Coordinates of C-alpha atoms and ligand atoms in Angstrom, one line a residue:
Chain A
M1 CA 53.3 9.2 84.8
R2 CA 56.9 10.4 84.2
C3 CA 56.1 10.7 80.5
K4 CA 53.1 13.0 81.4
V5 CA 55.3 15.3 83.5
I6 CA 57.9 15.7 80.7
S7 CA 55.2 16.4 78.2
T8 CA 53.6 18.9 80.5
V9 CA 56.8 20.7 81.0
F10 CA 57.4 20.6 77.3
N11 CA 54.0 22.0 76.7
L12 CA 54.7 24.9 79.2
V13 CA 57.8 25.8 77.3
L14 CA 56.0 25.8 74.1
I15 CA 53.3 28.0 75.4
S16 CA 55.9 30.3 76.8
L17 CA 57.6 30.5 73.5
K18 CA 54.4 31.3 71.7
K19 CA 53.6 33.9 74.3
F20 CA 56.8 35.6 74.0
S21 CA 56.5 35.9 70.2
I22 CA 53.1 37.6 70.8
I23 CA 54.7 39.8 73.4
S24 CA 57.6 40.8 71.1
W25 CA 55.0 41.8 68.6
A26 CA 53.0 43.7 71.2
L27 CA 56.2 45.4 72.4
L28 CA 56.9 46.5 68.8
L29 CA 53.5 48.3 68.8
G30 CA 53.4 49.3 72.5
V31 CA 56.9 50.9 73.0
P32 CA 56.6 53.4 70.1
A33 CA 53.0 54.1 71.1
A34 CA 54.0 54.8 74.7
Y35 CA 57.0 56.9 73.7
A36 CA 54.9 59.0 71.3
L37 CA 52.3 59.5 74.1
S38 CA 54.8 60.7 76.6
R39 CA 57.0 62.5 74.4
F40 CA 54.7 64.6 72.3
D41 CA 51.7 66.7 72.9
F42 CA 49.3 66.4 70.0
K43 CA 45.7 66.8 69.3
G44 CA 43.6 63.7 70.3
E45 CA 46.2 62.5 72.5
S46 CA 43.7 61.7 75.3
V47 CA 41.5 59.9 72.8
I48 CA 44.3 57.7 71.6
N49 CA 45.2 57.0 75.2
A50 CA 41.7 56.0 76.0
F51 CA 41.6 53.8 72.9
F52 CA 44.7 52.0 74.0
V53 CA 43.4 51.5 77.4
S54 CA 39.8 50.5 76.4
P55 CA 40.4 46.7 76.2
I56 CA 40.8 46.7 80.0
L57 CA 37.4 48.4 80.4
I58 CA 35.4 46.3 77.9
P59 CA 34.3 43.0 79.4
G60 CA 36.4 40.3 78.0
I61 CA 33.5 38.2 77.1
V62 CA 32.2 40.9 74.8
L63 CA 35.7 41.6 73.3
G64 CA 36.3 37.8 72.7
F65 CA 33.1 37.4 70.9
A66 CA 33.8 40.5 68.7
F67 CA 37.2 39.0 67.7
L68 CA 35.6 35.6 67.0
R69 CA 32.9 37.3 64.9
F70 CA 35.2 39.3 62.8
I71 CA 38.4 37.5 62.5
V72 CA 37.1 33.9 62.2
G73 CA 33.6 34.8 61.0
T74 CA 33.9 37.7 58.6
Y75 CA 37.5 37.4 57.5
Q76 CA 37.7 33.6 57.6
L77 CA 41.2 33.6 59.2
P78 CA 42.4 30.6 61.1
I79 CA 41.7 30.5 64.8
Y80 CA 45.4 30.9 65.5
A81 CA 45.2 34.5 64.1
A82 CA 42.3 35.2 66.4
L83 CA 44.4 34.1 69.3
F84 CA 47.3 36.1 68.2
V85 CA 45.3 39.3 67.8
G86 CA 43.3 38.7 70.7
H87 CA 46.3 38.4 73.1
T88 CA 48.1 41.3 71.5
V89 CA 45.0 43.4 72.3
I90 CA 44.9 42.2 75.9
M91 CA 48.6 42.9 76.4
L92 CA 48.9 46.3 74.8
P93 CA 47.2 48.4 77.5
F94 CA 49.4 46.9 80.2
I95 CA 52.6 47.3 78.0
I96 CA 51.7 50.9 77.2
R97 CA 50.9 51.8 80.8
V98 CA 54.0 50.3 82.3
I99 CA 56.3 51.8 79.7
S100 CA 54.7 55.2 80.0
S101 CA 55.1 55.3 83.7
S102 CA 58.8 54.3 83.1
L103 CA 59.1 57.1 80.6
S104 CA 57.5 59.6 82.9
N105 CA 60.7 59.4 84.9
F106 CA 62.7 59.9 81.8
D107 CA 64.2 63.4 81.4
F108 CA 63.7 64.2 77.6
S109 CA 66.4 66.9 77.7
I110 CA 68.8 63.9 77.6
E111 CA 67.7 63.4 74.0
V112 CA 68.5 66.9 73.1
A113 CA 71.9 66.5 74.7
A114 CA 72.5 63.3 72.5
E115 CA 71.4 65.1 69.4
S116 CA 73.5 68.1 70.1
L117 CA 76.5 65.7 70.4
G118 CA 75.7 64.4 66.9
A119 CA 73.2 61.6 67.3
S120 CA 70.3 61.2 64.9
K121 CA 66.8 60.9 66.2
L122 CA 66.6 57.2 65.6
G123 CA 70.2 56.7 67.1
T124 CA 69.1 58.7 70.1
F125 CA 66.1 56.4 70.7
F126 CA 68.2 53.2 70.6
T127 CA 71.3 54.5 72.4
V128 CA 69.8 56.7 75.1
V129 CA 66.0 56.2 75.4
L130 CA 65.9 52.3 75.4
P131 CA 68.7 51.7 77.7
N132 CA 67.1 53.9 80.3
I133 CA 63.7 52.4 80.2
R134 CA 64.9 48.7 79.9
S135 CA 63.6 47.8 83.5
G136 CA 60.3 49.2 82.5
I137 CA 60.2 47.1 79.3
L138 CA 61.1 44.0 81.3
A139 CA 58.4 44.7 83.7
A140 CA 56.0 45.2 80.8
V141 CA 57.0 41.8 79.3
M142 CA 56.2 40.1 82.6
I143 CA 53.0 41.8 83.3
A144 CA 51.8 41.1 79.7
F145 CA 52.9 37.5 80.0
L146 CA 50.9 37.0 83.2
E147 CA 47.9 38.9 81.8
S148 CA 47.7 36.8 78.7
F149 CA 48.6 33.6 80.4
N150 CA 45.9 33.9 83.1
N151 CA 43.2 35.2 80.6
V152 CA 40.2 33.1 80.2
D153 CA 37.4 35.3 79.0
I154 CA 38.8 36.2 75.7
S155 CA 40.7 32.9 75.1
V156 CA 37.7 30.9 75.6
Y157 CA 36.3 31.9 72.2
M158 CA 39.7 31.2 70.5
T159 CA 40.0 27.5 70.8
G160 CA 39.4 25.0 68.1
P161 CA 40.6 21.6 67.2
G162 CA 44.1 21.4 68.6
V163 CA 44.2 25.0 69.5
S164 CA 43.7 26.0 73.1
T165 CA 45.3 27.8 76.0
F166 CA 46.5 26.5 79.3
P167 CA 43.8 27.9 81.6
I168 CA 41.2 26.8 79.0
Q169 CA 42.5 23.3 79.1
M170 CA 42.3 23.5 82.9
L171 CA 38.7 24.5 82.7
T172 CA 37.9 21.7 80.5
Y173 CA 39.7 19.3 82.7
V174 CA 37.7 20.3 85.8
E175 CA 34.4 19.8 83.8
N176 CA 35.4 16.3 82.9
Y177 CA 37.5 14.9 85.8
F178 CA 37.7 15.4 89.5
D179 CA 41.2 14.7 90.7
P180 CA 44.0 16.7 92.5
T181 CA 45.9 17.4 89.2
I182 CA 44.1 20.8 88.9
S183 CA 45.0 21.8 92.5
A184 CA 48.7 20.9 91.8
I185 CA 48.8 23.0 88.7
S186 CA 46.9 25.8 90.4
V187 CA 49.6 26.0 93.2
L188 CA 52.3 25.9 90.4
L189 CA 50.6 28.8 88.7
M190 CA 50.3 30.7 91.8
F191 CA 54.0 30.4 92.4
I192 CA 54.9 31.4 88.8
T193 CA 52.7 34.4 89.2
A194 CA 54.1 35.4 92.6
F195 CA 57.7 34.9 91.2
F196 CA 57.0 37.2 88.2
M197 CA 55.3 39.8 90.4
F198 CA 58.3 39.6 92.7
I199 CA 60.7 40.4 89.8
V200 CA 58.5 43.2 88.6
E201 CA 58.3 44.7 92.1
R202 CA 62.1 44.6 92.2
L203 CA 62.4 46.1 88.9
M204 CA 60.0 49.0 89.2
G205 CA 57.9 48.8 92.4
L206 CA 54.3 47.9 92.2
S207 CA 53.2 51.5 92.7
Y208 CA 53.6 51.7 88.9
F209 CA 50.3 49.9 88.4
T210 CA 48.3 52.0 90.7
K211 CA 49.2 55.3 89.1
R212 CA 48.3 56.2 85.6
Chain B
M1 CA 82.8 89.9 61.7
A2 CA 80.0 88.1 63.5
L3 CA 80.4 84.3 63.9
F4 CA 76.6 83.9 63.8
T5 CA 73.5 86.0 63.4
L6 CA 69.9 85.6 64.2
Q7 CA 68.1 87.6 61.6
D8 CA 64.4 88.7 62.1
I9 CA 63.5 85.6 63.9
S10 CA 60.0 84.9 65.0
V11 CA 58.9 81.9 67.1
A12 CA 55.3 81.2 68.1
Y13 CA 53.7 78.5 70.3
N14 CA 50.1 78.0 69.8
K15 CA 49.8 81.2 67.6
Q16 CA 51.4 83.2 70.5
N17 CA 54.6 85.0 69.6
I18 CA 57.4 84.2 71.9
L19 CA 60.0 85.9 69.9
K20 CA 59.2 88.6 67.3
D21 CA 61.7 90.1 64.8
F22 CA 64.5 89.0 67.0
N23 CA 68.1 90.0 66.0
L24 CA 71.3 89.0 67.6
E25 CA 74.8 89.0 66.3
I26 CA 77.6 87.3 68.2
E27 CA 81.4 87.6 67.5
K28 CA 83.8 84.9 67.6
G29 CA 85.4 84.0 70.9
K30 CA 83.0 86.2 73.0
L31 CA 80.8 85.2 76.0
V32 CA 77.4 86.7 75.5
S33 CA 74.6 86.4 78.2
L34 CA 71.0 86.4 77.7
L35 CA 69.6 87.9 81.0
G36 CA 66.0 88.3 81.8
P37 CA 63.1 87.2 84.0
S38 CA 61.7 83.7 83.8
G39 CA 59.5 83.3 80.7
C40 CA 61.0 86.0 78.7
G41 CA 62.2 83.7 75.9
K42 CA 65.8 82.9 76.9
T43 CA 65.7 79.2 76.5
T44 CA 63.6 79.6 73.4
T45 CA 66.5 81.7 71.9
L46 CA 69.1 79.1 73.0
R47 CA 67.1 76.2 71.6
L48 CA 66.8 78.1 68.3
I49 CA 70.5 78.6 68.1
A50 CA 71.0 75.0 68.9
G51 CA 68.6 73.9 66.2
V52 CA 66.3 72.1 68.5
L53 CA 63.5 74.5 67.6
Q54 CA 62.6 75.8 64.1
A55 CA 61.8 79.4 63.7
N56 CA 58.5 80.4 62.0
E57 CA 60.3 83.2 60.2
G58 CA 63.8 84.5 59.9
K59 CA 67.2 83.2 59.3
F60 CA 70.0 81.7 61.2
L61 CA 73.5 82.5 59.7
F62 CA 76.6 80.7 60.8
K63 CA 79.9 81.9 59.4
E64 CA 77.7 83.7 56.8
K65 CA 76.2 80.4 55.7
D66 CA 72.4 79.8 56.0
Y67 CA 72.0 77.3 58.9
T68 CA 68.3 77.8 59.3
K69 CA 67.4 74.3 58.2
V70 CA 70.5 72.5 59.5
P71 CA 69.3 70.0 62.1
V72 CA 70.8 69.9 65.7
N73 CA 73.0 66.8 65.2
K74 CA 74.7 68.5 62.2
R75 CA 75.5 71.7 63.8
N76 CA 78.4 70.8 66.2
F77 CA 77.2 73.1 68.9
G78 CA 77.6 72.1 72.5
F79 CA 74.7 72.4 74.9
V80 CA 74.9 72.5 78.8
F81 CA 71.5 72.2 80.6
Q82 CA 70.3 73.4 84.0
N83 CA 69.5 69.8 85.0
Y84 CA 72.9 68.4 83.6
A85 CA 71.1 65.9 81.3
L86 CA 73.8 63.4 81.7
F87 CA 73.2 59.8 80.4
P88 CA 72.4 57.9 83.6
H89 CA 73.2 54.5 82.1
L90 CA 76.7 55.5 81.0
S91 CA 79.8 56.0 83.1
I92 CA 81.5 59.4 83.2
F93 CA 84.0 58.3 80.6
D94 CA 81.3 57.0 78.3
N95 CA 79.2 60.1 78.8
I96 CA 82.1 62.3 77.6
A97 CA 83.1 59.9 74.8
F98 CA 79.5 59.8 73.4
G99 CA 80.1 62.6 70.9
L100 CA 83.5 61.4 69.9
R101 CA 82.3 57.8 69.2
L102 CA 79.6 59.2 66.9
R103 CA 82.5 61.2 65.2
K104 CA 84.2 57.8 64.6
N105 CA 87.3 58.8 66.4
A106 CA 89.9 56.1 67.0
K107 CA 89.9 54.4 70.3
S108 CA 93.2 55.8 71.5
E109 CA 92.2 59.2 70.3
I110 CA 89.0 59.1 72.3
E111 CA 90.9 58.1 75.4
K112 CA 93.3 60.9 75.0
K113 CA 90.7 63.6 74.4
V114 CA 88.6 62.5 77.4
M115 CA 91.4 62.4 79.7
N116 CA 92.4 65.8 78.5
V117 CA 89.1 67.4 79.0
L118 CA 88.6 65.7 82.4
E119 CA 91.8 67.6 83.4
I120 CA 90.4 70.9 82.2
V121 CA 87.3 70.5 84.4
N122 CA 89.2 69.2 87.3
L123 CA 87.6 65.7 87.4
K124 CA 90.6 63.4 86.9
G125 CA 90.0 60.0 88.4
F126 CA 86.2 60.2 88.1
E127 CA 85.9 58.4 84.7
K128 CA 84.7 55.0 86.0
R129 CA 81.9 56.5 88.2
Y130 CA 78.3 56.9 87.1
P131 CA 76.3 60.3 87.2
Q132 CA 74.2 59.3 90.3
E133 CA 77.4 59.0 92.3
L134 CA 78.4 62.7 91.7
S135 CA 77.5 65.9 93.4
G136 CA 75.6 68.6 91.5
G137 CA 78.8 70.7 90.8
Q138 CA 80.6 67.5 89.5
K139 CA 77.7 66.6 87.2
Q140 CA 77.8 70.0 85.8
R141 CA 81.5 69.8 85.2
V142 CA 80.9 66.4 83.4
A143 CA 78.1 68.1 81.3
I144 CA 80.6 70.9 80.3
A145 CA 83.3 68.4 79.6
R146 CA 80.9 66.3 77.4
A147 CA 80.1 69.5 75.4
L148 CA 83.6 70.7 75.1
V149 CA 85.2 67.5 74.0
I150 CA 83.6 67.6 70.5
E151 CA 85.4 71.0 70.0
P152 CA 82.1 72.7 69.4
D153 CA 81.9 76.0 67.3
I154 CA 79.5 77.4 69.9
L155 CA 78.9 76.5 73.5
L156 CA 75.4 77.1 74.9
F157 CA 74.6 77.3 78.5
D158 CA 71.0 77.2 79.8
E159 CA 71.0 78.3 83.5
P160 CA 73.8 75.9 84.2
L161 CA 74.3 77.0 87.8
S162 CA 70.6 77.3 89.1
N163 CA 70.6 73.9 90.8
L164 CA 73.8 74.5 92.8
D165 CA 74.2 76.2 96.1
A166 CA 75.4 79.7 96.4
N167 CA 79.1 79.1 97.1
L168 CA 79.4 76.6 94.4
R169 CA 77.7 78.9 91.9
V170 CA 80.4 81.5 92.4
N171 CA 83.3 78.9 92.0
M172 CA 81.7 77.4 89.0
R173 CA 81.0 80.7 87.1
V174 CA 84.6 81.6 87.6
E175 CA 85.5 78.1 86.3
I176 CA 83.3 78.5 83.2
R177 CA 84.8 81.9 82.4
R178 CA 88.2 80.6 82.7
I179 CA 87.6 77.5 80.4
Q180 CA 85.8 79.8 78.0
Q181 CA 88.7 82.2 77.7
E182 CA 91.4 79.6 77.7
L183 CA 89.8 77.8 74.8
G184 CA 88.5 81.0 73.2
I185 CA 85.2 79.4 72.6
T186 CA 82.2 81.4 71.5
T187 CA 79.5 81.1 74.2
V188 CA 75.9 82.0 74.8
Y189 CA 75.1 82.0 78.4
V190 CA 71.5 82.2 79.7
S191 CA 70.6 83.1 83.2
H192 CA 68.2 85.1 85.3
D193 CA 70.9 86.1 87.9
Q194 CA 72.2 89.5 87.2
E195 CA 75.5 89.1 89.2
E196 CA 76.3 85.8 87.5
C197 CA 75.9 87.4 84.0
F198 CA 77.7 90.5 84.8
S199 CA 80.6 88.8 86.3
I200 CA 81.5 86.5 83.4
S201 CA 80.2 88.2 80.2
D202 CA 81.8 90.2 77.5
Q203 CA 78.3 91.3 76.6
V204 CA 74.9 91.2 78.1
A205 CA 71.6 91.2 76.4
I206 CA 68.7 92.2 78.7
M207 CA 65.5 90.3 77.5
N208 CA 61.9 91.2 78.1
K209 CA 59.0 89.5 76.6
G210 CA 60.8 88.1 73.7
I211 CA 62.8 91.3 72.7
I212 CA 66.3 92.5 73.6
E213 CA 66.0 95.7 75.4
Q214 CA 69.6 96.5 75.6
L215 CA 72.8 94.7 74.5
S216 CA 76.1 96.1 75.9
D217 CA 79.0 95.3 78.0
P218 CA 78.1 94.8 81.8
A219 CA 79.6 98.1 83.1
T220 CA 77.7 100.2 80.5
I221 CA 74.4 98.4 81.3
Y222 CA 75.0 98.8 85.1
K223 CA 75.6 102.5 84.8
Y224 CA 73.5 103.5 81.7
P225 CA 70.4 101.5 81.4
E226 CA 68.4 102.6 78.4
T227 CA 64.9 101.5 79.2
K228 CA 62.8 101.5 82.3
F229 CA 62.6 97.8 82.2
V230 CA 66.5 97.4 82.2
A231 CA 66.8 100.0 84.9
D232 CA 64.3 98.3 87.1
F233 CA 65.8 94.8 86.4
I234 CA 69.3 95.9 87.4
G235 CA 68.2 97.6 90.7
F236 CA 66.9 101.1 90.0
K237 CA 64.0 100.6 92.3
N238 CA 62.8 104.2 92.5
F239 CA 61.3 106.0 89.5
I240 CA 59.9 109.5 89.1
D241 CA 57.8 110.3 86.2
F242 CA 58.8 113.9 85.6
D243 CA 56.4 116.5 84.1
K244 CA 59.1 118.6 82.5
R245 CA 62.7 118.1 81.3
K246 CA 64.9 120.8 80.0
D247 CA 68.4 120.2 78.7
H248 CA 71.2 122.7 79.1
D249 CA 74.9 122.4 78.6
G250 CA 76.2 120.1 81.1
K251 CA 73.0 119.8 83.1
I252 CA 69.4 118.8 82.9
E253 CA 66.5 120.5 84.8
L254 CA 63.6 118.3 85.9
N255 CA 60.4 119.1 87.4
K256 CA 57.7 117.1 89.2
S257 CA 54.7 118.6 90.8
G258 CA 56.5 121.8 91.6
Y259 CA 59.7 120.0 93.0
S260 CA 62.6 120.7 90.8
F261 CA 65.8 118.6 90.4
V262 CA 69.1 119.2 88.5
L263 CA 71.2 116.4 87.1
H264 CA 74.7 116.5 85.6
K265 CA 74.6 115.7 82.0
D266 CA 76.9 112.7 81.5
P267 CA 78.2 112.6 78.0
Q268 CA 78.0 108.8 78.1
M269 CA 74.4 108.8 79.0
S270 CA 72.1 107.7 76.2
N271 CA 70.6 110.4 74.0
S272 CA 67.1 109.4 75.0
T273 CA 64.8 112.2 75.7
G274 CA 63.1 110.1 78.3
K275 CA 61.4 111.8 81.3
I276 CA 61.4 108.9 83.8
G277 CA 64.1 109.2 86.3
G278 CA 65.5 106.1 88.1
I279 CA 67.7 105.9 91.1
R280 CA 69.0 102.9 93.2
P281 CA 68.0 102.6 97.0
D282 CA 71.7 102.8 97.8
D283 CA 72.2 106.1 96.1
L284 CA 69.4 108.1 97.7
L285 CA 70.5 110.2 100.7
I286 CA 68.4 110.4 103.7
R287 CA 68.9 112.8 106.7
E288 CA 67.0 114.2 109.6
K289 CA 64.7 117.2 108.9
D290 CA 66.4 120.5 109.8
N291 CA 64.4 123.5 110.6
K292 CA 65.9 125.8 108.2
G293 CA 62.7 126.0 106.3
A294 CA 63.6 126.5 102.7
V295 CA 63.8 123.4 100.6
Q296 CA 67.2 122.8 99.3
E297 CA 68.2 121.8 95.8
N298 CA 67.3 118.2 94.8
S299 CA 65.6 117.5 98.1
L300 CA 62.2 116.2 99.1
P301 CA 60.4 116.2 102.5
G302 CA 59.2 112.8 103.6
R303 CA 58.2 110.5 106.3
V304 CA 59.4 107.1 107.2
K305 CA 56.6 104.6 106.4
V306 CA 58.3 101.3 106.9
S307 CA 61.8 100.4 108.3
T308 CA 63.3 97.0 107.6
Y309 CA 66.5 95.6 109.1
L310 CA 68.7 94.2 106.3
G311 CA 71.8 93.2 108.5
R312 CA 74.4 95.5 107.1
S313 CA 71.9 98.4 106.7
Y314 CA 68.5 99.5 107.2
Q315 CA 66.0 99.8 104.3
Y316 CA 63.3 102.5 104.6
V317 CA 60.2 103.1 102.6
V318 CA 59.8 106.8 102.6
E319 CA 56.5 108.6 101.8
T320 CA 56.9 111.9 99.9
P321 CA 54.6 114.3 98.0
I322 CA 55.7 112.7 94.7
G323 CA 55.4 109.0 95.7
D324 CA 57.2 106.4 97.8
F325 CA 60.8 105.9 97.7
T326 CA 63.0 103.0 98.9
V327 CA 66.3 104.0 100.5
N328 CA 69.1 101.9 102.1
K329 CA 71.1 103.6 104.8
E330 CA 73.9 102.0 106.9
M331 CA 73.4 101.1 110.5
A332 CA 75.0 104.1 112.1
E333 CA 72.0 106.4 112.2
S334 CA 68.6 104.9 112.2
Y335 CA 65.2 106.5 111.9
R336 CA 61.9 105.7 113.5
T337 CA 58.7 104.8 111.6
G338 CA 56.8 108.0 111.3
Q339 CA 59.8 110.3 111.6
E340 CA 59.9 113.4 109.3
I341 CA 63.1 113.3 107.1
I342 CA 64.6 114.9 104.0
L343 CA 65.5 112.8 100.9
E344 CA 68.1 114.0 98.5
I345 CA 69.0 112.9 95.0
P346 CA 72.5 113.4 94.2
R347 CA 73.2 115.2 90.9
N348 CA 75.0 112.4 89.3
Q349 CA 73.1 109.3 90.5
M350 CA 69.9 109.3 88.5
V351 CA 69.3 107.8 85.0
L352 CA 66.8 109.0 82.6
V353 CA 64.8 106.5 80.5
D354 CA 61.8 106.3 78.3
Ligands
ADP1 N1 56.7 74.0 74.3 C1 56.0 75.1 74.6 N2 54.7 75.3 74.3 C2 54.1 76.4 74.6 N3 54.7 77.5 75.2 C3 55.9 77.4 75.5 C4 56.7 76.2 75.2 N4 58.0 76.5 75.6 C5 58.0 77.7 76.1 N5 56.8 78.2 76.0 C6 56.5 79.7 76.4 O1 57.4 80.4 75.7 C7 57.8 81.6 76.7 C8 59.3 81.6 76.8 O2 59.7 80.4 77.3 P1 61.3 80.2 77.6 O3 62.1 80.5 76.4 O4 61.4 78.9 78.3 O5 61.6 81.3 78.8 P2 62.8 81.5 79.8 O6 63.8 80.5 79.3 O7 63.3 82.9 79.5 O8 62.4 81.3 81.1 C9 57.1 81.3 78.0 O9 56.0 82.1 78.2 C10 56.6 79.9 77.9 O10 55.4 79.7 78.6
MG2 MG1 64.6 78.9 80.6

């Protein structure tokens, strides 16, 4: 029993680590995208915006199947790649939206101030923009984590031998056994989610997710 | 010799010209204001000088070198914004030290310079605070200190006092002028407040729709506006479009719908041959109608249409055969709405513009 608890905890940590590596990658895409969308006015801005948000609008079951079809089917990539890409795509809209709202409070004349004092464009981004949206980034990381952690509809396609996600394992478990383990885990998950949402609320206020 | 020159500059947004064939020359050590209504292109001009904005055409010369393509961060010009634009995540010390650190100054050097500039802007003891903990006036001092500390070649102000309340505005503008003169720093100052510009500038450029209508010292502009726009902007609220103008030695004869007027010819008055006369509400004379019958020189019969209480004086809108006039008159005598009166234009109070 004790051994089982330890391995579960170990598994959770492992999952988290994998998650955060995907999140880092999604941030690398999402932060510059959010920045560009907030900072510049350009042709087709609304189209690009819609494109980034579209994964929320398309049913996950459809999206997941498309990934499976192309990544594993057409391109013959391992199932891990599908999981990786799939989860990046789920996270991106949330990351972009949260960071965009954080940037909407950012006064871009501060950038000009930094540049007039001698900072380069890139230097300005790192020394002035990033430090001022760090709470937004942290909130984005948590939301992305939760979104990806709790996702079933896309993940359900991306499991194979030895490759699975936590909620999918839970689903399989319920199909095969009927004992209180799942109830216990569910309560645990609810606490984790509540805890994350609490931190996000502290950081930015939940109103950030109701406005665009 | 000019420190910097804007030469035939054109700027367009979405194919719409904001500045067109714009020329401006500024001498070292001078404070020059750009004054004009909102949307006339003042900020655009400033952003162009700063290098934030690239002109579609024209050149920017600095110390006779072509600076047109030099980016903002290589220009060493200080910029002070209306909304302060302090770095919220940095302390006052770090805000001011920002430019010095980029210039790889030694730590002791930075400390010395920051403390020195804090003294200049009267903010000693504030270095550990954060921008959110300061009042508007203090924030603007920090912004000025931050721009000053890099010893900029030009200091640019974009409506720096617009967000402050009236009393503070007066104090701060005196402060800005003091610092500017003490350090002898060439400054371009943008505002839409006439009094602010006139009180601190060596020269004022009055802008309208992307062009400079007049560039001169404040006293000259105040007394001798050259265009109708400038006259209107600085308070000549009454205009008469004369039918005839005849110049003599020492005087000018004007005529409008049979009413004739005579002006002194002021040698400093512009050589324009304009036929539009402008006069300030304060300079018009108003008196009760007398029954002498004959119309006297430079006078018009009229009727009070609207009377407004201004506190120190009354303001009347007077209807006359050649249009409505606005007149200010002290409290002592007042006139009823509808009363018949006489308006007089003093010989030396009217300007003629195109
Ligand atoms: N980024 C922009 N895109 C399009 N038009 C702009 C932009 N910035 C300014 N303008 C236009 O240029 C004109 C001049 O603006 P600005 O220089 O800011 O005026 P001012 O500072 O004198 O109020 C205005 O009509 C404004 O609408
Ligand atoms: Mg402006």
